[in-house]
Amino acid sequence: MSIRLHIGLAALAMLLFVASLLIGPAALDPLTSLKGLIAGGGEAAIIIMREIRLPRALLGVMIGASLGLSGAALQGFLRNPLAEPGIIGVSATASLGAVVVFYTGIAGASIFVLPAGALVGATVAVLLLLAIAAGNTTTLTLILAGVALTSLAGALTSLVLNLSPNPFASYEIIFWLLGSLKDRSMVHVWICLPLMAAGWILILLSGRALDALSFGEETAASLGVDMARARLMIVGGVALCVGAGTAVTGAIGFVGLVVPHLVRPLTDRMPSRLLVPSALGGAALLLAADIAARVVVPERELNVGVLTALIGAPFFLWLVIRSRREAI
């Protein structure tokens, strides 16, 4: 079942990746698109395929996989089905870093400035969380620290919007905060790929610890799991994945919440067995949402973060209601 699930989800993600390359406002037939991507073709086709659609599709795969993987890891680590990547505060602090760059007016100086600002914000959250995780702390402490970081970053972001003297800058800030894959280049892909790859490795290497943690922290420790090391690896991996993604696309929520719940019934429910399927499912879901963002309102493309929120918010409410019923 596991192999078939992996193959099926990989095939779905690949199909949606190809669809993402072929769908867009420019009316290119599949043959022209393929030539523009691989064999050359006309200059317009080359620019559209290699500089616009390919980076967008690659970021959809990378960020979707990162969010799905991070969500599965956090739900196993915190033993909470309502956990998702934004809970540790990295998305909010990365967004704050980008908003500060917008506010200071230096966002247009270079393509690297905006991602750099977001990465600085994410790094601050990572260092704080790792300092907390390195001590003799509990998962509840990490959750509370993440909630505090998210609240503080949200308040500071609102303050920057309130103080912004330029309405156009405020519009740009709000638009970026909605999350989008459009107007990104291969530079953005190379900015976030090394950080995400490091996060993927840390999370995947934590599979045994996640399985042990499903029986509780005391049981995991009795099985030989180094809890401090496990916290560092999981929190660090999630922070790298989420921070790098937010740095180039803005905040895209709920993918990490929804996907693990969709694929969990198809696995044996052990946290380690959920990681790879959640990554593949996350890539497929974000690609599908990005395609929908282009075709739902063709004359005015939607931000993909809006669509994922429209999908995820009702799903989250359903999970809360179901959890309440099960607790009664």
GROMACS .gro file of C-alpha atoms in nm:
model
  328
    1MET     CA    1   0.000   0.000   0.000
    2SER     CA    2   0.279   0.242   0.089
    3ILE     CA    3   0.457   0.202  -0.245
    4ARG     CA    4   0.133   0.235  -0.441
    5LEU     CA    5   0.045   0.547  -0.241
    6HIS     CA    6   0.383   0.705  -0.310
    7ILE     CA    7   0.362   0.624  -0.680
    8GLY     CA    8   0.005   0.751  -0.707
    9LEU     CA    9   0.077   1.081  -0.531
   10ALA     CA   10   0.399   1.131  -0.729
   11ALA     CA   11   0.210   1.071  -1.054
   12LEU     CA   12  -0.060   1.319  -0.949
   13ALA     CA   13   0.199   1.582  -0.860
   14MET     CA   14   0.379   1.527  -1.192
   15LEU     CA   15   0.053   1.556  -1.386
   16LEU     CA   16  -0.032   1.883  -1.211
   17PHE     CA   17   0.324   2.008  -1.266
   18VAL     CA   18   0.285   1.955  -1.641
   19ALA     CA   19  -0.059   2.119  -1.632
   20SER     CA   20   0.091   2.418  -1.451
   21LEU     CA   21   0.346   2.454  -1.730
   22LEU     CA   22   0.078   2.444  -2.000
   23ILE     CA   23  -0.185   2.672  -1.844
   24GLY     CA   24  -0.159   3.049  -1.851
   25PRO     CA   25  -0.289   3.367  -2.014
   26ALA     CA   26  -0.055   3.323  -2.313
   27ALA     CA   27  -0.223   3.096  -2.567
   28LEU     CA   28   0.058   2.845  -2.634
   29ASP     CA   29  -0.024   2.501  -2.767
   30PRO     CA   30   0.149   2.202  -2.598
   31LEU     CA   31   0.402   2.154  -2.880
   32THR     CA   32   0.506   2.520  -2.876
   33SER     CA   33   0.529   2.509  -2.496
   34LEU     CA   34   0.751   2.200  -2.508
   35LYS     CA   35   0.978   2.357  -2.768
   36GLY     CA   36   1.005   2.677  -2.566
   37LEU     CA   37   1.096   2.481  -2.256
   38ILE     CA   38   1.342   2.231  -2.403
   39ALA     CA   39   1.434   2.283  -2.767
   40GLY     CA   40   1.431   2.658  -2.801
   41GLY     CA   41   1.153   2.769  -3.035
   42GLY     CA   42   1.044   3.132  -3.061
   43GLU     CA   43   1.182   3.395  -2.826
   44ALA     CA   44   0.840   3.468  -2.677
   45ALA     CA   45   0.780   3.098  -2.603
   46ILE     CA   46   1.124   3.065  -2.443
   47ILE     CA   47   1.062   3.363  -2.212
   48ILE     CA   48   0.713   3.247  -2.115
   49MET     CA   49   0.813   2.887  -2.046
   50ARG     CA   50   1.159   2.924  -1.894
   51GLU     CA   51   1.128   3.253  -1.708
   52ILE     CA   52   0.762   3.263  -1.605
   53ARG     CA   53   0.592   2.923  -1.597
   54LEU     CA   54   0.883   2.695  -1.503
   55PRO     CA   55   0.985   2.888  -1.185
   56ARG     CA   56   0.621   2.910  -1.084
   57ALA     CA   57   0.565   2.535  -1.122
   58LEU     CA   58   0.891   2.451  -0.943
   59LEU     CA   59   0.803   2.678  -0.652
   60GLY     CA   60   0.460   2.518  -0.636
   61VAL     CA   61   0.621   2.176  -0.596
   62MET     CA   62   0.887   2.289  -0.349
   63ILE     CA   63   0.669   2.503  -0.125
   64GLY     CA   64   0.373   2.264  -0.134
   65ALA     CA   65   0.602   1.973  -0.042
   66SER     CA   66   0.762   2.177   0.237
   67LEU     CA   67   0.427   2.277   0.386
   68GLY     CA   68   0.284   1.924   0.366
   69LEU     CA   69   0.598   1.772   0.517
   70SER     CA   70   0.613   2.035   0.791
   71GLY     CA   71   0.247   1.988   0.878
   72ALA     CA   72   0.285   1.611   0.911
   73ALA     CA   73   0.597   1.653   1.125
   74LEU     CA   74   0.435   1.907   1.358
   75GLN     CA   75   0.116   1.705   1.401
   76GLY     CA   76   0.326   1.406   1.501
   77PHE     CA   77   0.563   1.608   1.717
   78LEU     CA   78   0.292   1.798   1.904
   79ARG     CA   79   0.049   1.503   1.894
   80ASN     CA   80  -0.218   1.748   1.787
   81PRO     CA   81  -0.422   1.704   1.466
   82LEU     CA   82  -0.486   2.080   1.455
   83ALA     CA   83  -0.116   2.172   1.435
   84GLU     CA   84   0.015   2.334   1.117
   85PRO     CA   85   0.339   2.509   1.012
   86GLY     CA   86   0.222   2.857   1.105
   87ILE     CA   87   0.184   2.756   1.469
   88ILE     CA   88   0.553   2.808   1.549
   89GLY     CA   89   0.550   3.170   1.436
   90VAL     CA   90   0.805   3.151   1.153
   91SER     CA   91   0.556   3.250   0.880
   92ALA     CA   92   0.447   3.557   1.074
   93THR     CA   93   0.801   3.674   1.152
   94ALA     CA   94   0.915   3.615   0.792
   95SER     CA   95   0.619   3.822   0.674
   96LEU     CA   96   0.713   4.093   0.920
   97GLY     CA   97   1.068   4.103   0.784
   98ALA     CA   98   0.935   4.148   0.430
   99VAL     CA   99   0.688   4.414   0.543
  100VAL     CA  100   0.969   4.615   0.705
  101VAL     CA  101   1.160   4.601   0.374
  102PHE     CA  102   0.851   4.734   0.193
  103TYR     CA  103   0.810   5.007   0.453
  104THR     CA  104   1.168   5.131   0.425
  105GLY     CA  105   1.134   5.159   0.048
  106ILE     CA  106   1.433   4.942  -0.042
  107ALA     CA  107   1.232   4.649  -0.179
  108GLY     CA  108   1.288   4.765  -0.536
  109ALA     CA  109   1.665   4.799  -0.504
  110SER     CA  110   1.732   4.434  -0.592
  111ILE     CA  111   1.546   4.109  -0.644
  112PHE     CA  112   1.732   3.974  -0.338
  113VAL     CA  113   1.624   4.246  -0.093
  114LEU     CA  114   1.269   4.128  -0.023
  115PRO     CA  115   1.358   3.759   0.030
  116ALA     CA  116   1.655   3.867   0.241
  117GLY     CA  117   1.429   4.073   0.468
  118ALA     CA  118   1.187   3.784   0.507
  119LEU     CA  119   1.473   3.542   0.579
  120VAL     CA  120   1.607   3.776   0.847
  121GLY     CA  121   1.265   3.775   1.013
  122ALA     CA  122   1.244   3.397   0.989
  123THR     CA  123   1.597   3.363   1.127
  124VAL     CA  124   1.506   3.562   1.437
  125ALA     CA  125   1.216   3.323   1.502
  126VAL     CA  126   1.434   3.019   1.434
  127LEU     CA  127   1.702   3.131   1.679
  128LEU     CA  128   1.445   3.203   1.950
  129LEU     CA  129   1.268   2.870   1.899
  130LEU     CA  130   1.593   2.672   1.888
  131ALA     CA  131   1.710   2.841   2.207
  132ILE     CA  132   1.385   2.736   2.374
  133ALA     CA  133   1.393   2.386   2.225
  134ALA     CA  134   1.753   2.330   2.335
  135GLY     CA  135   1.656   2.357   2.699
  136ASN     CA  136   1.466   2.114   2.915
  137THR     CA  137   1.129   2.228   2.787
  138THR     CA  138   0.801   2.073   2.681
  139THR     CA  139   0.609   2.083   2.355
  140LEU     CA  140   0.349   2.302   2.524
  141THR     CA  141   0.618   2.562   2.588
  142LEU     CA  142   0.712   2.557   2.219
  143ILE     CA  143   0.348   2.601   2.119
  144LEU     CA  144   0.305   2.895   2.355
  145ALA     CA  145   0.629   3.051   2.229
  146GLY     CA  146   0.508   3.011   1.869
  147VAL     CA  147   0.172   3.168   1.951
  148ALA     CA  148   0.348   3.460   2.123
  149LEU     CA  149   0.577   3.511   1.822
  150THR     CA  150   0.283   3.500   1.581
  151SER     CA  151   0.084   3.751   1.786
  152LEU     CA  152   0.379   3.988   1.823
  153ALA     CA  153   0.472   3.969   1.455
  154GLY     CA  154   0.108   4.024   1.356
  155ALA     CA  155   0.082   4.328   1.579
  156LEU     CA  156   0.405   4.477   1.443
  157THR     CA  157   0.293   4.411   1.086
  158SER     CA  158  -0.032   4.596   1.155
  159LEU     CA  159   0.167   4.881   1.309
  160VAL     CA  160   0.384   4.912   0.997
  161LEU     CA  161   0.072   4.917   0.777
  162ASN     CA  162  -0.078   5.183   1.002
  163LEU     CA  163   0.232   5.402   0.988
  164SER     CA  164   0.299   5.360   0.616
  165PRO     CA  165   0.280   5.708   0.457
  166ASN     CA  166   0.245   5.569   0.105
  167PRO     CA  167  -0.088   5.402   0.015
  168PHE     CA  168   0.079   5.225  -0.277
  169ALA     CA  169   0.332   5.069  -0.041
  170SER     CA  170   0.047   4.956   0.183
  171TYR     CA  171  -0.124   4.797  -0.118
  172GLU     CA  172   0.198   4.615  -0.212
  173ILE     CA  173   0.238   4.491   0.146
  174ILE     CA  174  -0.118   4.358   0.165
  175PHE     CA  175  -0.091   4.197  -0.179
  176TRP     CA  176   0.233   4.022  -0.084
  177LEU     CA  177   0.089   3.902   0.246
  178LEU     CA  178  -0.186   3.719   0.057
  179GLY     CA  179   0.071   3.478  -0.087
  180SER     CA  180   0.132   3.415  -0.456
  181LEU     CA  181   0.354   3.214  -0.693
  182LYS     CA  182   0.325   3.450  -0.987
  183ASP     CA  183   0.597   3.688  -1.105
  184ARG     CA  184   0.872   3.472  -0.955
  185SER     CA  185   1.193   3.376  -1.131
  186MET     CA  186   1.456   3.105  -1.114
  187VAL     CA  187   1.647   3.335  -0.878
  188HIS     CA  188   1.372   3.282  -0.621
  189VAL     CA  189   1.394   2.906  -0.677
  190TRP     CA  190   1.768   2.906  -0.605
  191ILE     CA  191   1.723   3.133  -0.302
  192CYS     CA  192   1.491   2.895  -0.119
  193LEU     CA  193   1.600   2.554  -0.251
  194PRO     CA  194   1.914   2.505  -0.032
  195LEU     CA  195   1.728   2.608   0.285
  196MET     CA  196   1.430   2.390   0.205
  197ALA     CA  197   1.651   2.092   0.121
  198ALA     CA  198   1.821   2.125   0.460
  199GLY     CA  199   1.479   2.138   0.627
  200TRP     CA  200   1.358   1.828   0.438
  201ILE     CA  201   1.663   1.632   0.550
  202LEU     CA  202   1.622   1.732   0.916
  203ILE     CA  203   1.254   1.637   0.921
  204LEU     CA  204   1.300   1.305   0.739
  205LEU     CA  205   1.583   1.209   0.975
  206SER     CA  206   1.343   1.268   1.266
  207GLY     CA  207   1.105   0.990   1.159
  208ARG     CA  208   1.205   0.746   1.435
  209ALA     CA  209   1.170   1.015   1.701
  210LEU     CA  210   0.825   1.108   1.571
  211ASP     CA  211   0.712   0.745   1.592
  212ALA     CA  212   0.837   0.721   1.951
  213LEU     CA  213   0.674   1.054   2.044
  214SER     CA  214   0.335   0.918   1.939
  215PHE     CA  215   0.345   0.721   2.268
  216GLY     CA  216   0.432   1.030   2.475
  217GLU     CA  217   0.751   1.211   2.566
  218GLU     CA  218   0.834   0.994   2.867
  219THR     CA  219   0.795   0.673   2.664
  220ALA     CA  220   1.002   0.820   2.381
  221ALA     CA  221   1.280   0.909   2.624
  222SER     CA  222   1.269   0.557   2.771
  223LEU     CA  223   1.311   0.419   2.417
  224GLY     CA  224   1.637   0.609   2.384
  225VAL     CA  225   1.518   0.916   2.196
  226ASP     CA  226   1.720   1.228   2.274
  227MET     CA  227   1.432   1.471   2.322
  228ALA     CA  228   1.641   1.788   2.305
  229ARG     CA  229   1.801   1.676   1.978
  230ALA     CA  230   1.464   1.569   1.837
  231ARG     CA  231   1.312   1.909   1.916
  232LEU     CA  232   1.604   2.089   1.755
  233MET     CA  233   1.582   1.881   1.437
  234ILE     CA  234   1.204   1.903   1.398
  235VAL     CA  235   1.167   2.269   1.489
  236GLY     CA  236   1.475   2.364   1.287
  237GLY     CA  237   1.358   2.165   0.984
  238VAL     CA  238   1.009   2.313   0.989
  239ALA     CA  239   1.146   2.664   1.040
  240LEU     CA  240   1.382   2.631   0.744
  241CYS     CA  241   1.107   2.500   0.516
  242VAL     CA  242   0.843   2.752   0.615
  243GLY     CA  243   1.078   3.050   0.644
  244ALA     CA  244   1.233   2.992   0.301
  245GLY     CA  245   0.891   2.949   0.138
  246THR     CA  246   0.744   3.258   0.299
  247ALA     CA  247   1.050   3.457   0.197
  248VAL     CA  248   0.976   3.418  -0.174
  249THR     CA  249   0.597   3.378  -0.200
  250GLY     CA  250   0.445   3.535   0.109
  251ALA     CA  251   0.231   3.344   0.357
  252ILE     CA  252   0.043   3.045   0.212
  253GLY     CA  253  -0.159   2.880   0.483
  254PHE     CA  254  -0.354   2.563   0.557
  255VAL     CA  255  -0.171   2.332   0.314
  256GLY     CA  256   0.021   2.180   0.605
  257LEU     CA  257  -0.302   2.133   0.800
  258VAL     CA  258  -0.518   1.980   0.527
  259VAL     CA  259  -0.281   1.742   0.347
  260PRO     CA  260  -0.176   1.517   0.640
  261HIS     CA  261  -0.543   1.458   0.722
  262LEU     CA  262  -0.620   1.365   0.362
  263VAL     CA  263  -0.339   1.108   0.332
  264ARG     CA  264  -0.335   0.971   0.689
  265PRO     CA  265  -0.624   0.725   0.632
  266LEU     CA  266  -0.422   0.577   0.343
  267THR     CA  267  -0.124   0.495   0.568
  268ASP     CA  268  -0.074   0.290   0.883
  269ARG     CA  269  -0.097   0.623   1.074
  270MET     CA  270   0.259   0.608   1.204
  271PRO     CA  271   0.405   0.962   1.183
  272SER     CA  272   0.717   0.854   0.993
  273ARG     CA  273   0.505   0.682   0.724
  274LEU     CA  274   0.308   1.003   0.677
  275LEU     CA  275   0.601   1.232   0.594
  276VAL     CA  276   0.671   1.151   0.228
  277PRO     CA  277   0.304   1.112   0.127
  278SER     CA  278   0.228   1.448   0.290
  279ALA     CA  279   0.512   1.610   0.096
  280LEU     CA  280   0.384   1.468  -0.234
  281GLY     CA  281   0.025   1.557  -0.145
  282GLY     CA  282   0.127   1.909  -0.048
  283ALA     CA  283   0.299   1.960  -0.383
  284ALA     CA  284  -0.011   1.834  -0.565
  285LEU     CA  285  -0.251   2.049  -0.361
  286LEU     CA  286  -0.056   2.372  -0.404
  287LEU     CA  287  -0.011   2.312  -0.778
  288ALA     CA  288  -0.386   2.246  -0.811
  289ALA     CA  289  -0.468   2.561  -0.612
  290ASP     CA  290  -0.231   2.769  -0.824
  291ILE     CA  291  -0.387   2.636  -1.145
  292ALA     CA  292  -0.732   2.718  -1.009
  293ALA     CA  293  -0.611   3.070  -0.919
  294ARG     CA  294  -0.534   3.124  -1.288
  295VAL     CA  295  -0.855   2.985  -1.438
  296VAL     CA  296  -1.129   3.079  -1.187
  297VAL     CA  297  -1.112   3.448  -1.276
  298PRO     CA  298  -0.891   3.458  -1.589
  299GLU     CA  299  -0.905   3.836  -1.634
  300ARG     CA  300  -0.791   3.899  -1.274
  301GLU     CA  301  -0.576   3.622  -1.134
  302LEU     CA  302  -0.637   3.533  -0.771
  303ASN     CA  303  -0.363   3.494  -0.512
  304VAL     CA  304  -0.307   3.128  -0.431
  305GLY     CA  305  -0.294   3.209  -0.059
  306VAL     CA  306  -0.657   3.324  -0.081
  307LEU     CA  307  -0.765   2.993  -0.237
  308THR     CA  308  -0.579   2.779   0.015
  309ALA     CA  309  -0.741   2.979   0.295
  310LEU     CA  310  -1.085   2.928   0.139
  311ILE     CA  311  -1.016   2.553   0.133
  312GLY     CA  312  -0.839   2.529   0.467
  313ALA     CA  313  -1.051   2.749   0.694
  314PRO     CA  314  -1.372   2.542   0.661
  315PHE     CA  315  -1.163   2.225   0.690
  316PHE     CA  316  -1.009   2.357   1.013
  317LEU     CA  317  -1.353   2.436   1.156
  318TRP     CA  318  -1.470   2.085   1.065
  319LEU     CA  319  -1.169   1.938   1.247
  320VAL     CA  320  -1.244   2.146   1.556
  321ILE     CA  321  -1.609   2.034   1.558
  322ARG     CA  322  -1.510   1.669   1.504
  323SER     CA  323  -1.250   1.685   1.782
  324ARG     CA  324  -1.509   1.834   2.016
  325ARG     CA  325  -1.759   1.557   1.935
  326GLU     CA  326  -1.498   1.288   1.993
  327ALA     CA  327  -1.408   1.441   2.329
  328ILE     CA  328  -1.768   1.427   2.450
   0.00000   0.00000   0.00000
